[in-house]
Amino acid sequence: MNESSKGAHVVATNLSKSYTRGDNTVEVLSNINFELQPGQMAAIVGASGIGKSTLLHLLGTLDAPTTGKILINGQDTSTMSGPVLSKFRNNNIGFVFQFHHLLSALSALENVMLPILVSRGSKEEAHDRARALLEKVGLKKRLAHRPSELSGGEQQRVALARAMVLEPSLLLADEPTGNLDAATGQGIHELLVELNREHGSTMLVVTHNRGLAEMMPFEFEMGDLGALSSESMPTKNGELRA
Ligand SMILES: Nc1ncnc2c1ncn2[C@@H]1O[C@H](COP(=O)(O)OP(=O)(O)OP(=O)(O)O)[C@@H](O)[C@H]1O
Ligand SMILES: [Mg+2]
């Protein structure tokens, strides 16, 4: 679908993010420098409240940093706004949120079709691709269900299918298997790896799941103020982790 299906190169420089509520300012990320090479798959782990979702939202252009900038394939996302930014995001980035954000009035199938329709794909193509992906995540028999008629884990799988349907060059996933049993979670992990192999998608996955983190060749640990450290350790299949 995405002809230039090649992993995104992501460079974040001097990234900071603070939230201000009244007189109270919370500094979450302070001067982070971070890079993902095209096609790199990485996990981010770290304590609750440390800033993992915040970083993902910034990289996904869903929120703006307080200072610093993010280049995706050399394009400075902080200079984009409105329809230009929406188009850039739809064409390049797939996002799996920690809390699904599915559209409640649409069926599972329609939720997954939506990104294709927004990018002016045909209805038939959208239908076929959405159906195939929902089958892959094990929801063949839930196509017509609305989010309120799906379990939490099923909603998460719909959200994952929606994020993958345009074969994004950058996939950002926030706890994609948080609500799933081990076997279903394993299937989702394999799907992520398959998307990376087939389309070279760059991937950053926030997870508390050791199994998922260990499938990723890179793992970053987030510390106070967003400080990122990476570790070297062998993966299950013996390659060296960076
Ligand atoms: N909109 C906001 N306004 C004020 N503070 C916020 C806002 N969003 C997040 N925060 C604060 O920023 C910090 C980081 O939040 P974030 O959601 O990034 O954490 P996280 O690492 O994803 O945690 P978890 O593992 O629990 O999902 C938290 O202390 C949170 O309270
Ligand atoms: Mg979070």
PDB file of N, CA and C and ligand atoms in Angstrom, residues 19 21 26 28 46-55 98 174-175 208 222, ligand 1:
ATOM      1  N   TYR A  19       4.518  19.626  31.542  1.00  0.00           N
ATOM      2  CA  TYR A  19       3.082  19.907  31.583  1.00  0.00           C
ATOM      3  C   TYR A  19       2.848  20.944  32.664  1.00  0.00           C
ATOM      4  N   ARG A  21       0.011  22.914  34.955  1.00  0.00           N
ATOM      5  CA  ARG A  21      -1.382  22.995  35.422  1.00  0.00           C
ATOM      6  C   ARG A  21      -1.388  24.065  36.494  1.00  0.00           C
ATOM      7  N   VAL A  26       5.179  20.199  35.726  1.00  0.00           N
ATOM      8  CA  VAL A  26       5.807  18.878  35.868  1.00  0.00           C
ATOM      9  C   VAL A  26       6.728  18.684  34.682  1.00  0.00           C
ATOM     10  N   VAL A  28       8.651  16.266  32.547  1.00  0.00           N
ATOM     11  CA  VAL A  28       8.634  14.815  32.325  1.00  0.00           C
ATOM     12  C   VAL A  28       9.874  14.371  31.543  1.00  0.00           C
ATOM     13  N   GLY A  46      10.307   0.865  31.536  1.00  0.00           N
ATOM     14  CA  GLY A  46      10.528   1.866  32.577  1.00  0.00           C
ATOM     15  C   GLY A  46       9.314   1.955  33.475  1.00  0.00           C
ATOM     16  N   ALA A  47       9.516   2.564  34.631  1.00  0.00           N
ATOM     17  CA  ALA A  47       8.465   2.610  35.652  1.00  0.00           C
ATOM     18  C   ALA A  47       7.235   3.375  35.171  1.00  0.00           C
ATOM     19  N   SER A  48       6.117   3.064  35.786  1.00  0.00           N
ATOM     20  CA  SER A  48       4.873   3.785  35.512  1.00  0.00           C
ATOM     21  C   SER A  48       5.055   5.267  35.832  1.00  0.00           C
ATOM     22  N   GLY A  49       4.587   6.128  34.936  1.00  0.00           N
ATOM     23  CA  GLY A  49       4.643   7.574  35.179  1.00  0.00           C
ATOM     24  C   GLY A  49       5.965   8.221  34.806  1.00  0.00           C
ATOM     25  N   ILE A  50       6.882   7.438  34.234  1.00  0.00           N
ATOM     26  CA  ILE A  50       8.225   7.967  33.976  1.00  0.00           C
ATOM     27  C   ILE A  50       8.273   8.822  32.701  1.00  0.00           C
ATOM     28  N   GLY A  51       7.326   8.580  31.769  1.00  0.00           N
ATOM     29  CA  GLY A  51       7.302   9.399  30.549  1.00  0.00           C
ATOM     30  C   GLY A  51       7.308   8.635  29.238  1.00  0.00           C
ATOM     31  N   LYS A  52       7.036   7.349  29.279  1.00  0.00           N
ATOM     32  CA  LYS A  52       7.095   6.530  28.058  1.00  0.00           C
ATOM     33  C   LYS A  52       6.003   6.932  27.060  1.00  0.00           C
ATOM     34  N   SER A  53       4.770   7.041  27.547  1.00  0.00           N
ATOM     35  CA  SER A  53       3.679   7.421  26.636  1.00  0.00           C
ATOM     36  C   SER A  53       3.900   8.836  26.115  1.00  0.00           C
ATOM     37  N   THR A  54       4.411   9.700  26.997  1.00  0.00           N
ATOM     38  CA  THR A  54       4.694  11.078  26.584  1.00  0.00           C
ATOM     39  C   THR A  54       5.659  11.084  25.395  1.00  0.00           C
ATOM     40  N   LEU A  55       6.738  10.310  25.485  1.00  0.00           N
ATOM     41  CA  LEU A  55       7.708  10.256  24.380  1.00  0.00           C
ATOM     42  C   LEU A  55       7.052   9.725  23.110  1.00  0.00           C
ATOM     43  N   GLN A  98      -2.270   3.260  24.335  1.00  0.00           N
ATOM     44  CA  GLN A  98      -2.410   2.469  25.556  1.00  0.00           C
ATOM     45  C   GLN A  98      -3.904   2.218  25.827  1.00  0.00           C
ATOM     46  N   ASP A 174       1.946   1.444  22.259  1.00  0.00           N
ATOM     47  CA  ASP A 174       1.990   1.665  23.704  1.00  0.00           C
ATOM     48  C   ASP A 174       1.296   0.491  24.383  1.00  0.00           C
ATOM     49  N   GLU A 175       2.050  -0.393  24.961  1.00  0.00           N
ATOM     50  CA  GLU A 175       1.508  -1.583  25.622  1.00  0.00           C
ATOM     51  C   GLU A 175       0.544  -2.351  24.717  1.00  0.00           C
ATOM     52  N   HIS A 208       5.621  -3.614  29.271  1.00  0.00           N
ATOM     53  CA  HIS A 208       6.072  -4.188  30.542  1.00  0.00           C
ATOM     54  C   HIS A 208       6.234  -5.696  30.388  1.00  0.00           C
ATOM     55  N   MET A 222      13.928   3.664  30.313  1.00  0.00           N
ATOM     56  CA  MET A 222      13.734   5.087  30.604  1.00  0.00           C
ATOM     57  C   MET A 222      13.864   5.331  32.103  1.00  0.00           C
TER      58      MET A 222
HETATM   59  N1  LIG B   1      -1.714  16.068  30.109  1.00  0.00           N
HETATM   60  C1  LIG B   1      -0.969  15.987  31.220  1.00  0.00           C
HETATM   61  N2  LIG B   1      -0.957  16.976  32.125  1.00  0.00           N
HETATM   62  C2  LIG B   1      -0.197  16.914  33.239  1.00  0.00           C
HETATM   63  N3  LIG B   1       0.612  15.888  33.535  1.00  0.00           N
HETATM   64  C3  LIG B   1       0.663  14.869  32.671  1.00  0.00           C
HETATM   65  C4  LIG B   1      -0.135  14.856  31.472  1.00  0.00           C
HETATM   66  N4  LIG B   1       0.128  13.703  30.806  1.00  0.00           N
HETATM   67  C5  LIG B   1       1.024  13.037  31.561  1.00  0.00           C
HETATM   68  N5  LIG B   1       1.351  13.719  32.673  1.00  0.00           N
HETATM   69  C6  LIG B   1       2.316  13.309  33.706  1.00  0.00           C
HETATM   70  O1  LIG B   1       3.538  12.988  33.048  1.00  0.00           O
HETATM   71  C7  LIG B   1       4.160  11.854  33.631  1.00  0.00           C
HETATM   72  C8  LIG B   1       4.492  10.833  32.561  1.00  0.00           C
HETATM   73  O2  LIG B   1       3.297  10.248  32.052  1.00  0.00           O
HETATM   74  P1  LIG B   1       3.313   9.103  30.960  1.00  0.00           P
HETATM   75  O3  LIG B   1       1.907   8.853  30.581  1.00  0.00           O
HETATM   76  O4  LIG B   1       4.248   9.468  29.862  1.00  0.00           O
HETATM   77  O5  LIG B   1       3.932   7.885  31.798  1.00  0.00           O
HETATM   78  P2  LIG B   1       4.220   6.381  31.356  1.00  0.00           P
HETATM   79  O6  LIG B   1       5.690   6.144  31.490  1.00  0.00           O
HETATM   80  O7  LIG B   1       3.608   6.112  30.023  1.00  0.00           O
HETATM   81  O8  LIG B   1       3.471   5.545  32.508  1.00  0.00           O
HETATM   82  P3  LIG B   1       2.603   4.155  32.410  1.00  0.00           P
HETATM   83  O9  LIG B   1       3.605   3.028  32.390  1.00  0.00           O
HETATM   84  O10 LIG B   1       1.839   4.191  33.721  1.00  0.00           O
HETATM   85  O11 LIG B   1       1.715   4.211  31.232  1.00  0.00           O
HETATM   86  C9  LIG B   1       3.204  11.354  34.702  1.00  0.00           C
HETATM   87  O12 LIG B   1       3.694  11.721  35.971  1.00  0.00           O
HETATM   88  C10 LIG B   1       1.881  12.047  34.402  1.00  0.00           C
HETATM   89  O13 LIG B   1       1.183  12.307  35.582  1.00  0.00           O
END
